[in-house]
mmCIF file of C-alpha atoms and ligand atoms in Angstrom:
data_model
loop_
_atom_site.group_PDB
_atom_site.id
_atom_site.type_symbol
_atom_site.label_atom_id
_atom_site.label_comp_id
_atom_site.label_asym_id
_atom_site.label_seq_id
_atom_site.Cartn_x
_atom_site.Cartn_y
_atom_site.Cartn_z
ATOM 1 C CA MET A 1 -240.118 -22.718 -35.231
ATOM 2 C CA PHE A 2 -238.012 -24.930 -32.984
ATOM 3 C CA GLU A 3 -239.410 -25.834 -29.614
ATOM 4 C CA THR A 4 -242.247 -23.579 -28.463
ATOM 5 C CA ARG A 5 -240.803 -22.342 -25.209
ATOM 6 C CA VAL A 6 -242.661 -20.224 -22.705
ATOM 7 C CA LEU A 7 -240.802 -17.888 -20.387
ATOM 8 C CA SER A 8 -241.830 -15.544 -17.632
ATOM 9 C CA GLY A 9 -240.173 -13.731 -14.778
ATOM 10 C CA MET A 10 -241.322 -12.145 -11.567
ATOM 11 C CA ARG A 11 -239.541 -9.567 -9.490
ATOM 12 C CA PRO A 12 -238.764 -10.758 -5.987
ATOM 13 C CA THR A 13 -241.254 -9.018 -3.748
ATOM 14 C CA GLY A 14 -241.377 -11.547 -0.910
ATOM 15 C CA ALA A 15 -244.420 -13.529 0.116
ATOM 16 C CA LEU A 16 -247.123 -13.519 -2.550
ATOM 17 C CA HIS A 17 -250.868 -13.023 -2.193
ATOM 18 C CA LEU A 18 -254.101 -14.349 -3.675
ATOM 19 C CA GLY A 19 -253.932 -11.792 -6.476
ATOM 20 C CA HIS A 20 -250.696 -13.367 -7.702
ATOM 21 C CA TYR A 21 -252.241 -16.801 -7.404
ATOM 22 C CA HIS A 22 -255.341 -16.021 -9.459
ATOM 23 C CA GLY A 23 -253.646 -13.570 -11.792
ATOM 24 C CA VAL A 24 -250.361 -15.321 -12.571
ATOM 25 C CA LEU A 25 -249.558 -18.588 -10.860
ATOM 26 C CA LYS A 26 -252.639 -20.563 -11.849
ATOM 27 C CA ASN A 27 -251.862 -19.620 -15.432
ATOM 28 C CA TRP A 28 -248.252 -20.789 -15.072
ATOM 29 C CA VAL A 29 -249.465 -24.093 -13.684
ATOM 30 C CA LYS A 30 -251.702 -24.535 -16.707
ATOM 31 C CA LEU A 31 -248.952 -23.574 -19.157
ATOM 32 C CA GLN A 32 -246.344 -25.879 -17.666
ATOM 33 C CA ALA A 33 -248.454 -28.859 -18.710
ATOM 34 C CA GLU A 34 -248.736 -27.569 -22.281
ATOM 35 C CA TYR A 35 -245.266 -26.197 -23.115
ATOM 36 C CA PRO A 36 -241.679 -26.388 -21.964
ATOM 37 C CA CYS A 37 -241.720 -23.487 -19.498
ATOM 38 C CA LEU A 38 -239.036 -21.393 -17.838
ATOM 39 C CA PHE A 39 -239.942 -19.317 -14.794
ATOM 40 C CA PHE A 40 -237.380 -17.158 -13.086
ATOM 41 C CA VAL A 41 -236.763 -14.751 -10.226
ATOM 42 C CA ALA A 42 -235.984 -11.386 -11.842
ATOM 43 C CA ASP A 43 -233.620 -10.231 -9.110
ATOM 44 C CA TRP A 44 -231.570 -7.872 -11.271
ATOM 45 C CA HIS A 45 -234.817 -6.215 -12.288
ATOM 46 C CA ALA A 46 -235.491 -5.449 -8.640
ATOM 47 C CA LEU A 47 -232.220 -3.526 -8.566
ATOM 48 C CA THR A 48 -233.250 -1.299 -11.455
ATOM 49 C CA THR A 49 -235.721 0.473 -9.202
ATOM 50 C CA ASP A 50 -234.411 -0.386 -5.739
ATOM 51 C CA TYR A 51 -230.665 -0.133 -5.959
ATOM 52 C CA GLU A 52 -230.505 2.130 -2.924
ATOM 53 C CA LYS A 53 -231.991 -0.443 -0.566
ATOM 54 C CA PRO A 54 -232.005 -3.810 -2.275
ATOM 55 C CA GLY A 55 -232.615 -5.832 0.892
ATOM 56 C CA ALA A 56 -231.649 -9.494 1.038
ATOM 57 C CA LEU A 57 -232.765 -10.378 -2.464
ATOM 58 C CA GLN A 58 -231.642 -13.995 -2.136
ATOM 59 C CA ASP A 59 -234.007 -14.498 0.818
ATOM 60 C CA VAL A 60 -236.883 -12.575 -0.700
ATOM 61 C CA GLY A 61 -236.446 -14.457 -3.964
ATOM 62 C CA THR A 62 -236.325 -17.849 -2.284
ATOM 63 C CA ASP A 63 -239.453 -17.013 -0.335
ATOM 64 C CA MET A 64 -241.213 -16.143 -3.554
ATOM 65 C CA VAL A 65 -240.155 -19.430 -5.148
ATOM 66 C CA ILE A 66 -241.651 -21.266 -2.169
ATOM 67 C CA ASP A 67 -244.971 -19.626 -3.011
ATOM 68 C CA TRP A 68 -244.638 -20.680 -6.641
ATOM 69 C CA LEU A 69 -244.007 -24.265 -5.621
ATOM 70 C CA ALA A 70 -246.764 -24.203 -3.038
ATOM 71 C CA SER A 71 -249.155 -22.965 -5.733
ATOM 72 C CA GLY A 72 -248.384 -25.930 -7.950
ATOM 73 C CA VAL A 73 -245.523 -24.759 -10.160
ATOM 74 C CA ASP A 74 -243.778 -28.075 -10.640
ATOM 75 C CA PRO A 75 -239.986 -28.321 -10.989
ATOM 76 C CA ASN A 76 -240.427 -31.604 -12.843
ATOM 77 C CA GLN A 77 -242.378 -29.848 -15.557
ATOM 78 C CA ALA A 78 -240.993 -26.307 -15.555
ATOM 79 C CA THR A 79 -237.469 -24.940 -15.212
ATOM 80 C CA ILE A 80 -237.324 -22.662 -12.185
ATOM 81 C CA PHE A 81 -234.260 -20.467 -11.774
ATOM 82 C CA VAL A 82 -232.751 -17.172 -10.662
ATOM 83 C CA GLN A 83 -231.709 -14.543 -13.188
ATOM 84 C CA SER A 84 -228.499 -13.468 -11.488
ATOM 85 C CA LEU A 85 -227.295 -17.076 -11.362
ATOM 86 C CA VAL A 86 -227.345 -17.218 -15.154
ATOM 87 C CA PRO A 87 -224.875 -14.405 -15.927
ATOM 88 C CA GLU A 88 -225.283 -14.998 -19.677
ATOM 89 C CA HIS A 89 -228.341 -12.711 -19.414
ATOM 90 C CA ALA A 90 -225.923 -9.886 -18.639
ATOM 91 C CA GLU A 91 -223.684 -10.710 -21.553
ATOM 92 C CA LEU A 92 -226.593 -10.685 -23.985
ATOM 93 C CA HIS A 93 -227.825 -7.444 -22.437
ATOM 94 C CA LEU A 94 -224.415 -5.903 -23.028
ATOM 95 C CA LEU A 95 -224.105 -7.085 -26.612
ATOM 96 C CA LEU A 96 -227.638 -5.963 -27.446
ATOM 97 C CA SER A 97 -226.948 -2.586 -25.866
ATOM 98 C CA MET A 98 -224.457 -1.897 -28.648
ATOM 99 C CA MET A 99 -227.211 -1.946 -31.255
ATOM 100 C CA THR A 100 -230.174 -0.626 -29.268
ATOM 101 C CA PRO A 101 -231.158 2.890 -30.312
ATOM 102 C CA LEU A 102 -231.530 5.144 -27.276
ATOM 103 C CA GLY A 103 -234.784 6.488 -28.663
ATOM 104 C CA TRP A 104 -236.353 3.038 -28.535
ATOM 105 C CA LEU A 105 -235.650 2.822 -24.820
ATOM 106 C CA GLU A 106 -236.812 6.339 -24.096
ATOM 107 C CA ARG A 107 -240.065 5.665 -25.908
ATOM 108 C CA VAL A 108 -241.011 2.564 -23.886
ATOM 109 C CA PRO A 109 -244.109 3.814 -22.009
ATOM 110 C CA THR A 110 -243.101 2.396 -18.622
ATOM 111 C CA TYR A 111 -239.975 4.562 -18.655
ATOM 112 C CA LYS A 112 -241.824 7.839 -18.093
ATOM 113 C CA ASP A 113 -244.829 6.261 -16.325
ATOM 114 C CA GLN A 114 -242.740 4.679 -13.620
ATOM 115 C CA GLN A 115 -240.640 7.808 -13.126
ATOM 116 C CA GLU A 116 -243.872 9.669 -12.414
ATOM 117 C CA LYS A 117 -245.462 6.943 -10.302
ATOM 118 C CA LEU A 118 -242.388 6.142 -8.256
ATOM 119 C CA ALA A 119 -241.415 9.751 -7.702
ATOM 120 C CA ASP A 120 -239.779 8.913 -4.370
ATOM 121 C CA LYS A 121 -237.207 6.718 -6.121
ATOM 122 C CA ASP A 122 -234.241 7.797 -8.160
ATOM 123 C CA LEU A 123 -234.939 6.380 -11.607
ATOM 124 C CA THR A 124 -232.528 8.546 -13.546
ATOM 125 C CA THR A 125 -230.074 5.699 -13.880
ATOM 126 C CA TYR A 126 -228.572 3.831 -16.777
ATOM 127 C CA GLY A 127 -229.904 0.568 -15.318
ATOM 128 C CA PHE A 128 -233.474 1.795 -15.207
ATOM 129 C CA LEU A 129 -233.410 3.081 -18.768
ATOM 130 C CA GLY A 130 -232.025 -0.286 -19.838
ATOM 131 C CA TYR A 131 -234.650 -2.295 -17.947
ATOM 132 C CA PRO A 132 -236.659 -3.295 -21.051
ATOM 133 C CA LEU A 133 -233.451 -4.327 -22.745
ATOM 134 C CA LEU A 134 -232.581 -6.592 -19.848
ATOM 135 C CA GLN A 135 -236.062 -8.063 -20.132
ATOM 136 C CA ALA A 136 -235.543 -8.561 -23.868
ATOM 137 C CA ALA A 137 -232.303 -10.404 -23.124
ATOM 138 C CA ASP A 138 -234.128 -12.578 -20.553
ATOM 139 C CA ILE A 139 -236.576 -13.622 -23.238
ATOM 140 C CA MET A 140 -234.355 -13.977 -26.273
ATOM 141 C CA ILE A 141 -231.578 -15.861 -24.547
ATOM 142 C CA TYR A 142 -233.992 -18.819 -24.273
ATOM 143 C CA ARG A 143 -235.480 -18.261 -27.750
ATOM 144 C CA ALA A 144 -238.825 -18.124 -25.988
ATOM 145 C CA LYS A 145 -241.845 -17.922 -28.254
ATOM 146 C CA TYR A 146 -244.508 -17.028 -25.713
ATOM 147 C CA VAL A 147 -244.231 -14.698 -22.763
ATOM 148 C CA PRO A 148 -247.205 -14.720 -20.370
ATOM 149 C CA VAL A 149 -247.465 -11.195 -18.995
ATOM 150 C CA GLY A 150 -250.027 -8.639 -17.939
ATOM 151 C CA GLU A 151 -251.181 -5.744 -20.077
ATOM 152 C CA ASP A 152 -248.576 -3.348 -18.670
ATOM 153 C CA GLN A 153 -245.749 -5.494 -19.983
ATOM 154 C CA VAL A 154 -246.951 -5.794 -23.578
ATOM 155 C CA PRO A 155 -244.849 -2.836 -24.831
ATOM 156 C CA HIS A 156 -241.765 -4.621 -23.483
ATOM 157 C CA ILE A 157 -242.542 -7.658 -25.596
ATOM 158 C CA GLU A 158 -243.104 -5.453 -28.646
ATOM 159 C CA PHE A 159 -239.736 -3.868 -27.981
ATOM 160 C CA THR A 160 -238.200 -7.338 -27.730
ATOM 161 C CA ARG A 161 -239.606 -8.305 -31.135
ATOM 162 C CA GLU A 162 -238.211 -5.172 -32.719
ATOM 163 C CA LEU A 163 -234.805 -5.907 -31.276
ATOM 164 C CA ALA A 164 -234.868 -9.491 -32.536
ATOM 165 C CA ARG A 165 -235.660 -8.223 -36.017
ATOM 166 C CA ARG A 166 -232.935 -5.625 -35.842
ATOM 167 C CA PHE A 167 -230.424 -8.142 -34.587
ATOM 168 C CA ASN A 168 -231.267 -10.697 -37.269
ATOM 169 C CA HIS A 169 -231.190 -8.005 -39.901
ATOM 170 C CA LEU A 170 -227.777 -6.735 -38.813
ATOM 171 C CA TYR A 171 -226.064 -10.016 -38.017
ATOM 172 C CA GLY A 172 -228.094 -12.647 -39.805
ATOM 173 C CA ARG A 173 -226.564 -11.878 -43.176
ATOM 174 C CA GLU A 174 -223.280 -13.618 -42.795
ATOM 175 C CA ALA A 175 -220.749 -13.845 -45.641
ATOM 176 C CA GLY A 176 -221.946 -16.257 -48.300
ATOM 177 C CA TYR A 177 -225.477 -16.289 -46.832
ATOM 178 C CA GLU A 178 -227.207 -17.057 -50.143
ATOM 179 C CA ASP A 179 -224.891 -19.951 -50.926
ATOM 180 C CA LYS A 180 -225.139 -21.363 -47.440
ATOM 181 C CA ALA A 181 -228.922 -21.166 -47.591
ATOM 182 C CA LYS A 182 -229.007 -22.883 -50.964
ATOM 183 C CA ALA A 183 -226.739 -25.622 -49.689
ATOM 184 C CA ALA A 184 -228.999 -26.019 -46.656
ATOM 185 C CA VAL A 185 -232.077 -26.491 -48.858
ATOM 186 C CA LYS A 186 -230.366 -29.434 -50.549
ATOM 187 C CA LYS A 187 -230.054 -31.170 -47.205
ATOM 188 C CA MET A 188 -233.829 -31.619 -47.213
ATOM 189 C CA GLY A 189 -233.579 -34.139 -50.031
ATOM 190 C CA SER A 190 -234.309 -33.347 -53.658
ATOM 191 C CA LYS A 191 -238.081 -33.678 -53.586
ATOM 192 C CA LYS A 192 -238.665 -31.568 -50.516
ATOM 193 C CA ALA A 193 -236.014 -29.113 -51.625
ATOM 194 C CA ARG A 194 -237.850 -28.564 -54.889
ATOM 195 C CA LEU A 195 -241.162 -28.064 -53.078
ATOM 196 C CA PHE A 196 -239.529 -25.684 -50.616
ATOM 197 C CA ASN A 197 -238.025 -23.595 -53.412
ATOM 198 C CA GLU A 198 -241.349 -23.447 -55.231
ATOM 199 C CA LEU A 199 -243.173 -22.318 -52.118
ATOM 200 C CA ARG A 200 -240.500 -19.735 -51.387
ATOM 201 C CA THR A 201 -240.751 -18.279 -54.867
ATOM 202 C CA LYS A 202 -244.526 -18.167 -54.572
ATOM 203 C CA PHE A 203 -244.303 -16.273 -51.327
ATOM 204 C CA LEU A 204 -241.579 -13.872 -52.403
ATOM 205 C CA GLU A 205 -243.113 -13.128 -55.790
ATOM 206 C CA SER A 206 -246.772 -12.892 -54.901
ATOM 207 C CA GLY A 207 -246.862 -12.613 -51.106
ATOM 208 C CA ASP A 208 -248.745 -15.916 -50.883
ATOM 209 C CA GLY A 209 -249.129 -16.375 -47.117
ATOM 210 C CA GLU A 210 -250.376 -19.913 -47.474
ATOM 211 C CA ALA A 211 -247.208 -20.872 -49.333
ATOM 212 C CA LEU A 212 -245.134 -19.312 -46.552
ATOM 213 C CA LYS A 213 -246.988 -21.334 -43.939
ATOM 214 C CA ARG A 214 -246.546 -24.555 -45.875
ATOM 215 C CA ALA A 215 -242.838 -23.928 -46.336
ATOM 216 C CA GLN A 216 -242.449 -23.176 -42.625
ATOM 217 C CA ALA A 217 -244.275 -26.376 -41.766
ATOM 218 C CA LEU A 218 -241.952 -28.233 -44.077
ATOM 219 C CA LEU A 219 -238.988 -26.755 -42.224
ATOM 220 C CA ASP A 220 -240.523 -27.612 -38.858
ATOM 221 C CA GLU A 221 -240.361 -31.252 -39.917
ATOM 222 C CA GLN A 222 -236.663 -31.133 -40.796
ATOM 223 C CA GLN A 223 -235.426 -32.013 -37.342
ATOM 224 C CA ASN A 224 -232.172 -33.517 -38.583
ATOM 225 C CA ILE A 225 -230.897 -30.435 -40.382
ATOM 226 C CA PRO A 226 -228.445 -28.561 -38.124
ATOM 227 C CA ARG A 227 -229.866 -25.624 -36.168
ATOM 228 C CA GLY A 228 -227.725 -23.028 -37.961
ATOM 229 C CA ASP A 229 -229.054 -24.196 -41.302
ATOM 230 C CA ARG A 230 -232.626 -24.130 -40.125
ATOM 231 C CA GLU A 231 -232.178 -20.560 -38.858
ATOM 232 C CA ARG A 232 -230.831 -19.641 -42.289
ATOM 233 C CA LEU A 233 -233.745 -21.270 -44.028
ATOM 234 C CA TYR A 234 -236.450 -19.693 -41.884
ATOM 235 C CA GLY A 235 -234.912 -16.319 -42.677
ATOM 236 C CA TRP A 236 -234.101 -16.988 -46.316
ATOM 237 C CA LEU A 237 -237.646 -18.150 -46.879
ATOM 238 C CA GLU A 238 -238.923 -14.706 -45.964
ATOM 239 C CA GLY A 239 -236.195 -12.891 -47.832
ATOM 240 C CA SER A 240 -234.496 -11.813 -44.624
ATOM 241 C CA GLY A 241 -231.309 -12.759 -42.767
ATOM 242 C CA ARG A 242 -230.749 -15.813 -40.640
ATOM 243 C CA LYS A 243 -233.161 -15.915 -37.703
ATOM 244 C CA ILE A 244 -230.759 -16.161 -34.818
ATOM 245 C CA LEU A 245 -233.020 -14.542 -32.242
ATOM 246 C CA VAL A 246 -236.681 -15.461 -32.008
ATOM 247 C CA GLU A 247 -239.463 -12.880 -32.174
ATOM 248 C CA ALA A 248 -241.428 -13.560 -29.011
ATOM 249 C CA GLU A 249 -245.131 -12.962 -28.530
ATOM 250 C CA ALA A 250 -246.973 -11.780 -25.462
ATOM 251 C CA LEU A 251 -249.401 -14.313 -24.087
ATOM 252 C CA LEU A 252 -251.714 -11.843 -22.462
ATOM 253 C CA THR A 253 -252.751 -12.994 -19.006
ATOM 254 C CA GLU A 254 -256.333 -12.068 -18.272
ATOM 255 C CA ALA A 255 -256.513 -9.724 -15.335
ATOM 256 C CA SER A 256 -257.731 -11.611 -12.297
ATOM 257 C CA LYS A 257 -261.328 -10.952 -11.289
ATOM 258 C CA LEU A 258 -260.231 -11.161 -7.714
ATOM 259 C CA THR A 259 -259.884 -7.724 -6.179
ATOM 260 C CA GLY A 260 -258.461 -6.699 -2.838
ATOM 261 C CA LEU A 261 -260.387 -6.344 0.408
ATOM 262 C CA ASP A 262 -261.396 -2.798 -0.538
ATOM 263 C CA GLY A 263 -262.412 -3.612 -4.109
ATOM 264 C CA GLN A 264 -259.218 -2.116 -5.583
ATOM 265 C CA LYS A 265 -256.564 -4.205 -7.326
ATOM 266 C CA MET A 266 -255.011 -6.527 -4.753
ATOM 267 C CA SER A 267 -251.559 -5.307 -3.831
ATOM 268 C CA LYS A 268 -249.342 -5.562 -0.802
ATOM 269 C CA SER A 269 -248.642 -1.842 -0.908
ATOM 270 C CA TYR A 270 -252.366 -1.011 -0.744
ATOM 271 C CA GLY A 271 -252.736 -3.088 2.420
ATOM 272 C CA ASN A 272 -255.722 -4.930 0.891
ATOM 273 C CA ALA A 273 -254.162 -8.324 0.241
ATOM 274 C CA ILE A 274 -254.598 -11.842 1.565
ATOM 275 C CA GLY A 275 -251.263 -13.620 1.787
ATOM 276 C CA LEU A 276 -250.900 -17.123 0.392
ATOM 277 C CA ARG A 277 -249.436 -18.311 3.661
ATOM 278 C CA GLU A 278 -251.513 -16.192 5.991
ATOM 279 C CA GLU A 279 -252.905 -17.850 9.131
ATOM 280 C CA PRO A 280 -256.574 -18.914 8.773
ATOM 281 C CA GLU A 281 -257.633 -16.778 11.774
ATOM 282 C CA SER A 282 -256.118 -13.714 10.201
ATOM 283 C CA VAL A 283 -257.712 -14.447 6.822
ATOM 284 C CA ALA A 284 -261.138 -14.933 8.410
ATOM 285 C CA LYS A 285 -260.794 -11.739 10.360
ATOM 286 C CA LYS A 286 -259.783 -9.728 7.302
ATOM 287 C CA ILE A 287 -262.807 -10.912 5.344
ATOM 288 C CA LYS A 288 -265.177 -10.414 8.276
ATOM 289 C CA THR A 289 -264.057 -6.824 8.617
ATOM 290 C CA MET A 290 -263.856 -5.949 4.946
ATOM 291 C CA PRO A 291 -266.146 -3.159 3.769
ATOM 292 C CA THR A 292 -269.479 -3.916 2.081
ATOM 293 C CA ASP A 293 -271.985 -1.821 0.148
ATOM 294 C CA PRO A 294 -272.056 1.417 2.189
ATOM 295 C CA ALA A 295 -275.842 1.574 1.641
ATOM 296 C CA ARG A 296 -276.295 -1.364 3.989
ATOM 297 C CA VAL A 297 -275.924 0.543 7.219
ATOM 298 C CA LYS A 298 -278.450 -1.558 9.105
ATOM 299 C CA ARG A 299 -279.186 -5.242 8.635
ATOM 300 C CA THR A 300 -282.601 -4.295 7.231
ATOM 301 C CA ASP A 301 -281.191 -1.982 4.528
ATOM 302 C CA PRO A 302 -281.126 -3.636 1.117
ATOM 303 C CA GLY A 303 -277.877 -3.478 -0.839
ATOM 304 C CA THR A 304 -276.438 -3.773 -4.342
ATOM 305 C CA PRO A 305 -273.855 -6.529 -4.861
ATOM 306 C CA GLU A 306 -272.084 -4.559 -7.615
ATOM 307 C CA LYS A 307 -271.215 -1.917 -5.048
ATOM 308 C CA CYS A 308 -269.643 -4.441 -2.690
ATOM 309 C CA PRO A 309 -266.125 -5.931 -2.802
ATOM 310 C CA VAL A 310 -267.458 -9.156 -1.253
ATOM 311 C CA TRP A 311 -269.449 -9.677 -4.438
ATOM 312 C CA ASN A 312 -266.198 -9.697 -6.437
ATOM 313 C CA MET A 313 -265.081 -12.575 -4.273
ATOM 314 C CA HIS A 314 -268.319 -14.447 -4.866
ATOM 315 C CA LEU A 315 -267.712 -14.045 -8.586
ATOM 316 C CA VAL A 316 -264.462 -15.957 -8.145
ATOM 317 C CA TYR A 317 -265.450 -18.442 -5.480
ATOM 318 C CA SER A 318 -269.176 -19.126 -5.817
ATOM 319 C CA ASP A 319 -271.192 -21.079 -8.329
ATOM 320 C CA GLU A 320 -274.272 -19.699 -9.997
ATOM 321 C CA ASP A 321 -276.661 -20.912 -7.296
ATOM 322 C CA ARG A 322 -274.768 -19.238 -4.539
ATOM 323 C CA GLN A 323 -274.412 -16.063 -6.578
ATOM 324 C CA LYS A 324 -278.196 -16.057 -6.944
ATOM 325 C CA TRP A 325 -278.522 -16.534 -3.208
ATOM 326 C CA VAL A 326 -276.287 -13.510 -2.626
ATOM 327 C CA ARG A 327 -278.085 -11.314 -5.117
ATOM 328 C CA LYS A 328 -281.506 -12.134 -3.722
ATOM 329 C CA GLY A 329 -280.424 -11.948 -0.082
ATOM 330 C CA CYS A 330 -278.568 -8.689 -0.550
ATOM 331 C CA THR A 331 -281.159 -6.803 -2.594
ATOM 332 C CA THR A 332 -284.019 -7.843 -0.310
ATOM 333 C CA ALA A 333 -282.071 -7.581 2.940
ATOM 334 C CA GLY A 334 -282.824 -11.254 3.390
ATOM 335 C CA ILE A 335 -279.299 -12.054 4.554
ATOM 336 C CA GLY A 336 -276.813 -10.174 6.659
ATOM 337 C CA CYS A 337 -273.366 -9.294 5.395
ATOM 338 C CA LEU A 338 -271.598 -11.657 7.794
ATOM 339 C CA GLU A 339 -273.802 -14.468 6.574
ATOM 340 C CA CYS A 340 -272.950 -13.506 3.016
ATOM 341 C CA LYS A 341 -269.240 -13.513 3.767
ATOM 342 C CA GLN A 342 -269.115 -16.929 5.405
ATOM 343 C CA PRO A 343 -269.053 -19.019 2.204
ATOM 344 C CA VAL A 344 -266.272 -16.769 0.880
ATOM 345 C CA ILE A 345 -264.275 -17.311 4.036
ATOM 346 C CA ASP A 346 -264.765 -21.057 3.740
ATOM 347 C CA ALA A 347 -263.749 -21.080 0.085
ATOM 348 C CA VAL A 348 -260.632 -18.967 0.591
ATOM 349 C CA LEU A 349 -259.527 -21.092 3.538
ATOM 350 C CA ALA A 350 -260.102 -24.249 1.544
ATOM 351 C CA GLU A 351 -258.033 -22.856 -1.290
ATOM 352 C CA LEU A 352 -255.210 -21.753 0.977
ATOM 353 C CA ALA A 353 -254.983 -24.881 3.151
ATOM 354 C CA PRO A 354 -253.086 -27.077 0.646
ATOM 355 C CA ILE A 355 -250.898 -24.130 -0.368
ATOM 356 C CA ARG A 356 -249.902 -23.512 3.235
ATOM 357 C CA GLU A 357 -249.247 -27.177 3.742
ATOM 358 C CA ARG A 358 -247.009 -27.473 0.694
ATOM 359 C CA ALA A 359 -245.147 -24.296 1.615
ATOM 360 C CA GLN A 360 -244.485 -25.696 5.068
ATOM 361 C CA ALA A 361 -242.616 -28.655 3.626
ATOM 362 C CA TYR A 362 -240.255 -26.275 1.835
ATOM 363 C CA LEU A 363 -239.860 -24.091 4.900
ATOM 364 C CA ASP A 364 -239.000 -27.125 7.012
ATOM 365 C CA ASP A 365 -236.257 -28.246 4.655
ATOM 366 C CA PRO A 366 -234.495 -25.324 2.928
ATOM 367 C CA THR A 367 -232.280 -27.682 0.934
ATOM 368 C CA LEU A 368 -235.313 -28.616 -1.187
ATOM 369 C CA VAL A 369 -235.623 -25.170 -2.739
ATOM 370 C CA LYS A 370 -231.858 -24.814 -2.992
ATOM 371 C CA ASN A 371 -231.664 -28.011 -5.015
ATOM 372 C CA ILE A 372 -234.604 -27.088 -7.222
ATOM 373 C CA LEU A 373 -232.992 -23.753 -8.044
ATOM 374 C CA ALA A 374 -229.547 -25.268 -8.592
ATOM 375 C CA ASP A 375 -231.031 -27.783 -10.973
ATOM 376 C CA GLY A 376 -233.117 -25.129 -12.755
ATOM 377 C CA CYS A 377 -230.114 -22.815 -13.095
ATOM 378 C CA ASP A 378 -228.068 -25.626 -14.662
ATOM 379 C CA LYS A 379 -230.771 -26.316 -17.205
ATOM 380 C CA ALA A 380 -231.323 -22.642 -17.983
ATOM 381 C CA ARG A 381 -227.629 -22.070 -18.308
ATOM 382 C CA ALA A 382 -227.217 -24.861 -20.819
ATOM 383 C CA LEU A 383 -229.863 -23.247 -23.045
ATOM 384 C CA ALA A 384 -228.439 -19.759 -22.554
ATOM 385 C CA THR A 385 -224.942 -20.938 -23.408
ATOM 386 C CA GLU A 386 -226.146 -22.343 -26.693
ATOM 387 C CA THR A 387 -227.733 -19.048 -27.740
ATOM 388 C CA MET A 388 -224.719 -17.037 -26.633
ATOM 389 C CA ARG A 389 -222.406 -19.147 -28.733
ATOM 390 C CA GLU A 390 -224.389 -18.178 -31.813
ATOM 391 C CA VAL A 391 -224.768 -14.552 -30.806
ATOM 392 C CA ARG A 392 -221.015 -14.195 -30.273
ATOM 393 C CA GLU A 393 -220.315 -15.855 -33.556
ATOM 394 C CA ALA A 394 -222.762 -13.611 -35.384
ATOM 395 C CA MET A 395 -221.135 -10.535 -33.871
ATOM 396 C CA GLY A 396 -217.624 -11.629 -34.750
ATOM 397 C CA LEU A 397 -216.657 -12.749 -31.283
ATOM 398 C CA SER A 398 -215.930 -16.443 -31.578
ATOM 399 C CA TYR A 399 -212.364 -17.111 -30.541
ATOM 400 C CA ASN A 400 -212.365 -20.870 -30.643
HETATM 401 N N1 LIG B 501 -240.679 -6.891 -16.019
HETATM 402 C C1 LIG B 501 -241.471 -7.926 -15.445
HETATM 403 C C2 LIG B 501 -242.353 -7.350 -14.359
HETATM 404 O O1 LIG B 501 -242.028 -6.327 -13.789
HETATM 405 C C3 LIG B 501 -240.620 -9.041 -14.880
HETATM 406 C C4 LIG B 501 -239.743 -9.640 -15.917
HETATM 407 C C5 LIG B 501 -238.409 -9.507 -16.038
HETATM 408 C C6 LIG B 501 -240.173 -10.472 -16.990
HETATM 409 N N2 LIG B 501 -237.941 -10.175 -17.099
HETATM 410 C C7 LIG B 501 -238.986 -10.804 -17.710
HETATM 411 C C8 LIG B 501 -241.414 -10.960 -17.410
HETATM 412 C C9 LIG B 501 -239.048 -11.595 -18.849
HETATM 413 C C10 LIG B 501 -241.467 -11.743 -18.552
HETATM 414 C C11 LIG B 501 -240.285 -12.062 -19.265
HETATM 415 O O2 LIG B 501 -243.369 -7.937 -14.068
HETATM 416 FE FE1 LIG B 502 -271.986 -7.265 0.127
HETATM 417 FE FE2 LIG B 502 -273.082 -9.591 0.622
HETATM 418 FE FE3 LIG B 502 -273.470 -7.529 2.268
HETATM 419 FE FE4 LIG B 502 -274.590 -7.517 -0.114
HETATM 420 S S1 LIG B 502 -275.011 -8.938 1.541
HETATM 421 S S2 LIG B 502 -273.502 -5.812 0.830
HETATM 422 S S3 LIG B 502 -273.028 -8.551 -1.338
HETATM 423 S S4 LIG B 502 -271.561 -8.559 1.869
#
């Protein structure tokens, strides 16, 4: 339905690390070539948990965008912007809040989870409870179809879908909906209109999914029918109201195989991360000193790769031959751990070198990022404005 947009956001946490690169950014780079993508700095989201000490979010956010760009996110392919510079997100959040049952928010699993995990923070605020709703607004304001996120975020996307359905159900049945829909069908031309009506009846009377798909495909082709009419028809086809807001789907990002220096998930707060812009000497030192299989006390003690975090890195950075070399050398004590680590060091440095270089260009000339964000915000805002016009109208708020 309409353009298949992809949207994702990231909270500003400052300089990113290799976990972000393998877990998120490489996926964004792939997606930007396949779909129209929107990627944004979720700075308001940072305030939902860190309102007491927000820090300089504009600097932290800009720094994060530099890492996106350095990793290959391309402003000529994707729209890169900052949430708080598109205030329409807040308007949609407000309007949706009127129809969002409190119970839905309280039942989102992250609500209780985070309160327990982040016990040192005050999360008994209105803003924190409303966090998933703000995320839903972020997504729906661009009518995004796919949202690449990790497993933990899937309930938020489910919540977003439920809200879209509720919204369309409540506000998609405008006065004279049936008549308007029937008039819209006629705009397809008599032959296609007849086919569409037949398929619709088939679906509504016998639940024929194939007929539904064919009718939707028929609608997809009708690019010259006005958007409002198409929204009506997509909804009318299924026996529901006009589809003003799109039901988004999670595009589950596979968890990165790359773990931190200690074998745990890589995270800045665990102190086990390698920064994307870290100096090569520091990177080499971190890998040289990272723990290995504790059974290999002496050089002559054989080890088990599965018990060693260096092995996880070989799984990401080494081909089959080198993995065989590691397995044989480790289990027979044929190689030492430093020897085993060297190819990993080389591979990580080779991966980071172009990233560091690209980042440097943006650090040297801060106007580059400023312009990219200004341009991205303009584009995002134009899309957001279009959705808001329809949302206001549907809720009885169009004063023009
Ligand atoms: N909640 C997400 C996170 O913590 C960030 C986010 C905010 C987001 N708004 C979004 C992700 C919209 C996808 C779509 O990681
Ligand atoms: Fe780990 Fe390699 Fe040492 Fe084996 S040889 S314990 S895989 S670093």
